[in-house]
XYZ file of C-alpha atoms in Angstrom:
346
model
C -148.389 -177.790 -1.916
C -151.786 -176.173 -2.237
C -151.951 -177.156 -5.876
C -152.733 -173.580 -6.829
C -150.537 -171.943 -9.429
C -152.720 -168.880 -9.947
C -151.504 -165.745 -8.182
C -153.667 -164.042 -5.573
C -154.169 -160.959 -7.748
C -156.102 -163.181 -10.154
C -158.100 -164.730 -7.300
C -159.994 -161.887 -5.691
C -162.322 -163.999 -3.589
C -159.493 -166.062 -2.121
C -157.634 -162.862 -1.324
C -160.643 -161.546 0.598
C -161.150 -164.876 2.348
C -157.536 -164.734 3.529
C -158.087 -161.194 4.796
C -161.083 -162.416 6.784
C -158.960 -165.209 8.261
C -156.440 -162.752 9.667
C -159.193 -160.432 10.853
C -160.557 -163.402 12.760
C -157.189 -164.296 14.263
C -156.659 -160.708 15.411
C -160.004 -160.832 17.217
C -158.974 -163.924 19.168
C -156.184 -162.197 21.084
C -158.204 -161.343 24.251
C -159.225 -164.984 24.650
C -155.981 -166.894 24.107
C -153.275 -167.688 26.713
C -151.384 -164.574 27.819
C -153.566 -162.678 25.337
C -150.635 -163.013 22.959
C -150.771 -164.571 19.497
C -147.146 -163.720 18.759
C -146.032 -166.769 20.747
C -148.010 -169.128 18.556
C -146.409 -171.307 15.888
C -147.957 -170.771 12.450
C -147.818 -173.478 9.753
C -149.404 -173.508 6.312
C -149.072 -174.533 2.686
C -147.831 -171.138 1.648
C -147.127 -171.777 -2.021
C -144.407 -170.039 -4.014
C -144.770 -166.636 -2.384
C -145.775 -167.461 1.219
C -148.044 -164.429 1.483
C -150.013 -165.739 4.452
C -146.836 -166.387 6.434
C -145.731 -162.802 5.843
C -149.105 -161.584 7.111
C -148.868 -163.855 10.167
C -145.602 -162.119 11.007
C -146.578 -158.554 10.125
C -150.040 -158.498 11.713
C -149.756 -161.006 14.539
C -146.056 -160.739 15.336
C -145.488 -164.485 14.889
C -141.895 -165.486 14.151
C -142.206 -169.246 14.512
C -143.315 -169.926 10.941
C -143.406 -173.145 8.905
C -144.180 -173.533 5.210
C -145.071 -177.064 4.055
C -144.414 -178.109 0.446
C -143.930 -181.503 -1.215
C -143.370 -180.390 -4.817
C -139.639 -180.078 -5.488
C -139.932 -177.240 -8.002
C -142.222 -175.141 -5.788
C -140.003 -175.844 -2.790
C -136.994 -174.513 -4.723
C -138.873 -171.314 -5.483
C -139.840 -170.985 -1.824
C -136.207 -171.120 -0.775
C -135.393 -168.382 -3.283
C -138.443 -166.219 -2.491
C -138.395 -166.653 1.289
C -139.268 -163.149 2.487
C -138.422 -163.614 6.174
C -135.512 -165.421 7.791
C -137.904 -166.810 10.409
C -139.802 -168.924 7.863
C -138.724 -172.551 7.926
C -139.510 -174.240 4.605
C -140.220 -177.961 4.956
C -140.082 -180.217 1.916
C -142.625 -182.790 3.014
C -146.209 -183.797 2.365
C -149.062 -182.603 4.539
C -149.468 -186.192 5.734
C -145.809 -186.362 6.832
C -146.142 -182.982 8.546
C -149.174 -184.169 10.514
C -147.542 -187.488 11.398
C -144.622 -185.525 12.837
C -146.808 -182.889 14.480
C -146.382 -184.320 17.982
C -142.607 -184.036 17.766
C -142.903 -180.488 16.461
C -145.124 -179.566 19.404
C -142.620 -180.977 21.885
C -139.802 -178.957 20.344
C -141.508 -175.564 20.687
C -141.049 -173.196 23.623
C -144.772 -172.422 23.627
C -147.443 -175.022 22.950
C -150.003 -173.293 20.743
C -150.379 -173.578 16.968
C -152.275 -172.068 14.059
C -152.330 -174.532 11.152
C -153.907 -173.934 7.736
C -154.364 -177.017 5.546
C -154.952 -175.359 2.169
C -155.975 -178.257 -0.052
C -156.986 -177.921 -3.686
C -156.778 -181.430 -5.213
C -160.357 -182.445 -5.884
C -159.750 -186.204 -6.062
C -158.186 -186.554 -2.600
C -160.985 -185.285 -0.379
C -161.092 -188.491 1.667
C -157.403 -188.447 2.595
C -157.569 -184.684 3.212
C -160.381 -185.137 5.732
C -158.491 -187.981 7.372
C -155.420 -185.762 7.720
C -157.566 -183.029 9.228
C -158.964 -185.478 11.779
C -155.470 -186.668 12.685
C -154.271 -183.091 13.158
C -157.249 -182.132 15.329
C -156.604 -185.180 17.514
C -153.113 -183.859 18.321
C -153.976 -180.216 18.930
C -154.086 -178.494 22.305
C -156.597 -176.145 23.876
C -156.585 -172.741 22.124
C -154.966 -174.119 18.950
C -156.566 -172.851 15.729
C -157.031 -175.031 12.656
C -158.234 -174.130 9.177
C -159.020 -176.403 6.239
C -159.707 -175.459 2.624
C -161.379 -178.041 0.367
C -162.362 -178.062 -3.291
C -166.170 -177.907 -3.230
C -166.825 -177.606 -6.958
C -169.377 -180.099 -8.227
C -167.848 -179.989 -11.723
C -164.851 -181.925 -10.400
C -167.139 -184.921 -9.821
C -168.763 -184.980 -13.236
C -167.512 -186.777 -16.287
C -169.717 -184.548 -18.391
C -171.098 -181.086 -17.628
C -174.554 -180.155 -16.458
C -176.629 -177.553 -18.211
C -175.200 -174.055 -17.499
C -178.051 -173.210 -15.119
C -177.997 -176.658 -13.507
C -181.712 -177.052 -14.179
C -183.673 -179.517 -16.229
C -184.522 -176.881 -18.825
C -183.321 -177.889 -22.252
C -181.737 -181.080 -20.965
C -183.160 -184.580 -20.756
C -184.199 -185.261 -17.155
C -182.909 -188.820 -17.264
C -179.484 -187.661 -18.461
C -179.269 -185.086 -15.687
C -180.179 -187.661 -13.081
C -177.592 -190.092 -14.417
C -174.880 -187.408 -14.320
C -175.747 -186.600 -10.719
C -175.831 -190.256 -9.720
C -172.377 -190.785 -11.234
C -171.092 -187.698 -9.412
C -172.563 -188.913 -6.125
C -170.895 -192.289 -6.582
C -167.523 -190.648 -7.275
C -167.814 -188.593 -4.105
C -168.902 -191.647 -2.114
C -165.831 -193.492 -3.373
C -163.613 -190.559 -2.365
C -165.024 -190.162 1.142
C -165.750 -193.801 1.934
C -166.857 -194.140 5.558
C -166.645 -190.356 5.943
C -169.586 -189.816 3.577
C -172.296 -188.036 5.620
C -175.661 -189.740 5.967
C -178.806 -188.100 4.645
C -177.383 -186.955 1.298
C -178.244 -188.361 -2.131
C -177.572 -187.638 -5.803
C -179.989 -184.696 -5.769
C -177.480 -182.830 -3.605
C -174.924 -182.944 -6.411
C -175.444 -179.279 -7.227
C -173.017 -176.400 -6.930
C -174.876 -174.799 -4.024
C -175.277 -178.085 -2.126
C -171.804 -179.626 -2.257
C -170.263 -177.187 0.291
C -172.969 -178.191 2.790
C -172.203 -181.871 2.275
C -168.463 -181.375 2.672
C -169.016 -179.159 5.706
C -170.909 -181.979 7.383
C -167.992 -184.291 6.598
C -165.600 -181.754 8.177
C -167.802 -181.598 11.265
C -167.842 -185.399 11.534
C -164.061 -185.780 11.378
C -163.553 -182.805 13.703
C -165.755 -184.424 16.336
C -164.021 -187.769 15.810
C -160.674 -186.069 16.257
C -161.830 -184.820 19.650
C -163.160 -188.193 20.818
C -161.722 -189.257 24.146
C -161.243 -185.628 25.238
C -164.461 -184.801 27.121
C -162.963 -181.687 28.699
C -162.300 -180.000 25.342
C -164.229 -179.487 22.154
C -163.699 -178.036 18.707
C -165.684 -174.868 18.031
C -166.305 -173.422 14.550
C -165.394 -169.765 14.101
C -165.672 -168.955 10.394
C -167.019 -170.950 7.445
C -166.841 -169.490 3.941
C -167.311 -170.504 0.349
C -165.953 -168.662 -2.651
C -165.123 -169.271 -6.281
C -162.170 -168.189 -8.394
C -162.552 -170.750 -11.144
C -163.370 -173.567 -8.716
C -165.693 -173.281 -5.746
C -163.867 -173.743 -2.445
C -164.991 -174.294 1.136
C -162.971 -173.051 4.113
C -163.555 -173.901 7.758
C -161.711 -172.291 10.674
C -162.160 -173.698 14.178
C -160.544 -173.533 17.603
C -159.964 -176.135 20.318
C -161.394 -174.861 23.598
C -161.698 -176.248 27.128
C -165.392 -176.842 27.737
C -165.156 -175.032 31.060
C -163.596 -171.987 29.400
C -165.668 -171.705 26.221
C -168.107 -169.133 27.589
C -165.277 -166.988 28.941
C -163.500 -167.158 25.568
C -166.610 -165.982 23.720
C -167.130 -163.190 26.227
C -163.531 -161.975 26.062
C -163.241 -162.017 22.275
C -166.766 -160.773 21.488
C -166.381 -162.913 18.394
C -170.149 -163.369 18.109
C -170.376 -159.669 17.226
C -168.178 -160.154 14.162
C -170.283 -160.108 10.996
C -168.539 -163.177 9.566
C -168.711 -165.377 12.659
C -170.172 -168.850 12.118
C -171.918 -169.786 15.385
C -172.498 -173.401 14.322
C -171.551 -176.014 11.741
C -174.295 -174.902 9.358
C -173.605 -171.198 8.803
C -171.680 -170.609 5.562
C -170.818 -167.101 4.368
C -170.502 -166.610 0.616
C -167.723 -164.431 -0.795
C -168.410 -163.304 -4.345
C -166.916 -159.999 -5.467
C -166.633 -158.764 -9.045
C -163.470 -158.358 -11.082
C -163.391 -154.577 -11.421
C -161.250 -152.151 -13.348
C -159.939 -149.210 -11.353
C -162.436 -146.957 -13.111
C -165.348 -149.245 -12.233
C -164.200 -149.509 -8.631
C -163.973 -145.740 -8.227
C -167.421 -145.295 -9.741
C -168.931 -147.662 -7.173
C -166.863 -146.496 -4.195
C -167.912 -142.884 -4.706
C -171.551 -143.886 -4.288
C -171.221 -146.291 -1.347
C -172.651 -145.009 1.914
C -174.629 -142.224 0.242
C -177.202 -144.330 -1.571
C -178.988 -147.671 -1.136
C -177.297 -150.504 -3.000
C -180.377 -151.008 -5.151
C -180.166 -147.398 -6.359
C -176.414 -147.630 -6.953
C -176.984 -150.743 -9.006
C -179.775 -149.129 -11.009
C -177.679 -146.055 -11.786
C -174.450 -147.824 -12.734
C -173.544 -147.413 -16.419
C -172.577 -151.101 -16.461
C -173.791 -154.337 -14.925
C -171.752 -157.040 -13.164
C -173.691 -160.009 -14.542
C -176.048 -160.596 -17.428
C -178.712 -161.584 -14.912
C -180.028 -158.529 -13.055
C -180.562 -160.283 -9.713
C -177.126 -161.889 -9.879
C -175.566 -158.518 -10.732
C -177.231 -156.919 -7.707
C -176.089 -159.752 -5.431
C -172.484 -159.337 -6.594
C -172.631 -155.600 -5.958
C -174.063 -156.204 -2.474
C -171.204 -158.585 -1.722
C -168.686 -156.043 -2.954
C -170.213 -153.398 -0.677
C -169.553 -155.707 2.282
C -165.923 -156.324 1.331
C -164.865 -153.158 -0.510
C -162.291 -152.277 2.160
C -160.695 -155.705 1.722
C -160.726 -155.542 -2.067
C -157.151 -155.695 -3.371
C -155.634 -152.971 -5.504
C -153.092 -154.338 -7.956
C -151.135 -152.708 -10.711
C -152.971 -154.675 -13.353
C -156.070 -152.567 -12.810
C -155.804 -149.833 -15.394
C -158.404 -147.370 -16.664
């Protein structure tokens, strides 16, 4: 359903982003009803292996689990691979799932949900945002919702930009035309959901996540219209790239009167990856390391400044020195979340 056929062990940044998601959920426990996440219903587009559903069970104790999948072949593999008897595999589209969400809510013993809409198709951003809005409109106080969108500018371009996305070595008029065409494609995709204040100059890799984030904010607020006693609050906003750049937004529905108490109970503002508003995006960008490289770096972490570690490494992580240092700094932040897979050999 997610459109992703690449395994997590080949997608390091997505793996770490998923780890952050479950770190976040664990931190919410003091602020949710009964201080108990195990009574929530968890639904996602879990793919062939349903890793996130297993984590929802193992770390949060959730047994009411739904995996959404429209592709017949992937659905067949889900039924074969299903790791837990509690997972209910649904062969339906995300749109059908959301249209039936009200009935699903009525059938549960407890009202609260965690739903992850893990989209990947780059040409369906408009319908994906519309689905997100429809889901938000049906959610209850203390429900958690997450959306993943393709935020790679290359998906909007009929022809590539220069590698550095600058005017150097490329005709300025050609670059402008490429960006204008990309902007028009995105405008056609989003339609009325296209945020105001953006133009073709924002059709750059670093800018597209900001544009899509504003679109997410717009539909989230629209989804909450008519509910003055509740509002949707962002919790974590990340961007990462494993081939394509992706944007993820996690938010919670809160009663306005209880928002301050929720923040106080969870201390979520103290979490390093908390997004206090709709503008704060955290970038996840770790290197693909061999076991030998990882051990070399890990042995130096905590004992030396990152700049010195980078200077002394017998290898670099990028041909550009500043980019190599930035990647190492990001790894130092996430080294405990970095996956260890059998493919890493010395």
